[in-house]
Amino acid sequence: MTLTARRPKSHGALEASLDDAAQRPAVRYEARHITKAFGGALALSDVSVAFEPGEIHTLCGENGAGKSTLLKVMAGIHQPDDGEIVLGGETLHALTPRSAQLRGIYLVPQEPTLMANLSALENLFVGILPRGRLRFTVDWKQMERSAGEFFSQVGLEIDPREPASTLSIAQQQLLECARALAHRCNIIFFDEPTSPLTAREADVLFAVMRQLRERQFTLGFISHRLDEVLEISDRITVLRDSRLVTEMTAAGASRDAIVSAMVGHDIAQRQRPHREISTQPTVLELRGLSHPPEFSDVSFTVGRGEVVGLAGLVGSGRTEIAEAIFGLRPSQGTVLLDGKPFAHRSPHRSVVAGLIYLPEDRGHNGVFANVQLTRNITAAVIPKLQRAGPLLLPAEEREMAERAAERTRVVAPSLEAPMSSLSGGNQQRAMFSRWLLAQPRVAIFDEPTRGVDVGAKEDIYKIIDEISASGIAVLMISSELEELVFVCDRVIAIYEGRPVAEVVGDEITLERLGTLIVGEQAK
Ligand SMILES: Nc1ncnc2c1ncn2[C@@H]1O[C@H](COP(=O)(O)OP(=O)(O)OP(=O)(O)O)[C@@H](O)[C@H]1O
Ligand SMILES: [Mg+2]
């Protein structure tokens, strides 16, 4: 371990720990008339929002509305072009992430930024490692003692020496909260923390947020899940196209009011469309696929043009099953494609065989952050095109990307912009474009609407409808049961790594799936 211990003067007594943060005076944190553009494109235009202590203040808005940018400006990551950031009446100038943190401001970002190879403990204290008795040494014992205290405050039960990479996403979010506390921050912003979490995991996070609210922390939150927005928020601000549209108190808010403010018009509530059930030739078949303890004895089929859902809690093995089909992890048992065994599976062979996989964690598995949008979209077809003959011309590649991006309505600064400059939801749409372009026979989508706004969800459902109608066999994993109800022809409930039930057609209801995924009522 080669971490240099630097101990800023102000962190003499880590043991005093938690209540340090509480000792910071409760404080109001404001953005006043903030304008921010990226290369001419406005991300925020004259936006004023005040975050009050003892309140959870939520930002809502469509993908690209400017929510993350506002929080990043307030956390010192971006400099505003105009306007002021005011902390308890004092205007802050030239805020940096470091100076923001020293003033008690902490942003839990949209894409996880923990250092995967460092332990939970090290992640907790990065930047404020308590010094040991000798110079350049670290007092691990003291760290573990304090860590235990911070972890228990956020209900995190882990071995502090575990590397961050082995923690679940839910645990990583809680670790971020613990980290904010360890850094004595009392203004905490959460940028879509719940989008990768199940409802149950989100509840754990909400319990922590409510405790912090009790302690007069100043809390900001972003989410596309409107039910939870209504449940947790004291105040809601809606942004649209870089402007503030409206601010409402929780008492005066409703789903419809938020949605119409977000999109500028009303959106009808979703209904499950009635679908004809017809028997189609099987395209994908699993026979006894196993990789204990993650999953065992998984057998099911997906027919041509069929949308089959995998329902289950996070940790039930759904993602592992998808990864095994695609060849990302080993497994026993058989996968058949069009009735023929598909052996020696690997991601490359899968793509060549017409299988695609949109992973749940776009931060790690799919997005090339520093690469331009065009290439991110064409990435999966380039190997095929190259095999087909002479080199792909840049103009052709660009045109192909442009058409694919239009199909999923990606909004980006330009086709040449790096993926990192797209909003989170637009990155997700771009990944969809990539896989659609590949014209697969089987498409596996893992949490396809994570982090996309209500309007874009509708788009993605439409795309899934379209691609299944074109004959592609779709396997879809989602933690949003509502979405499975809406989209799937058949749903397989997975409990503790095993399929426990199969529900077909109009029998797919929220209630039925809800009881199946917790292991009740298995047939
Ligand atoms: N680093 C950057 N460079 C260029 N443009 C950027 C950058 N960051 C954000 N943008 C642009 O600013 C706009 C607002 O993006 P922002 O990330 O704030 O949206 P958001 O409301 O958080 O959306 P989402 O719900 O999709 O996360 C978008 O048009 C985005 O493309
Ligand atoms: Mg965002």
XYZ file of C-alpha atoms in Angstrom, residues 18 38 174 205 243 256 282 289 319 332 357 362 400 422 438 454:
16
model
C -19.596 12.313 13.196
C -20.373 24.309 -22.939
C -23.851 4.197 1.115
C -30.692 5.158 1.312
C -34.053 26.897 -17.426
C -48.856 15.043 -13.274
C -37.377 -20.512 -30.528
C -27.487 -23.114 -17.176
C -27.355 -10.070 -14.469
C -22.282 -25.096 -17.017
C -25.928 -7.222 -24.628
C -22.763 1.774 -18.566
C -24.638 5.736 -39.995
C -23.449 13.863 -22.915
C -25.761 -4.134 -35.016
C -40.108 9.610 -18.342
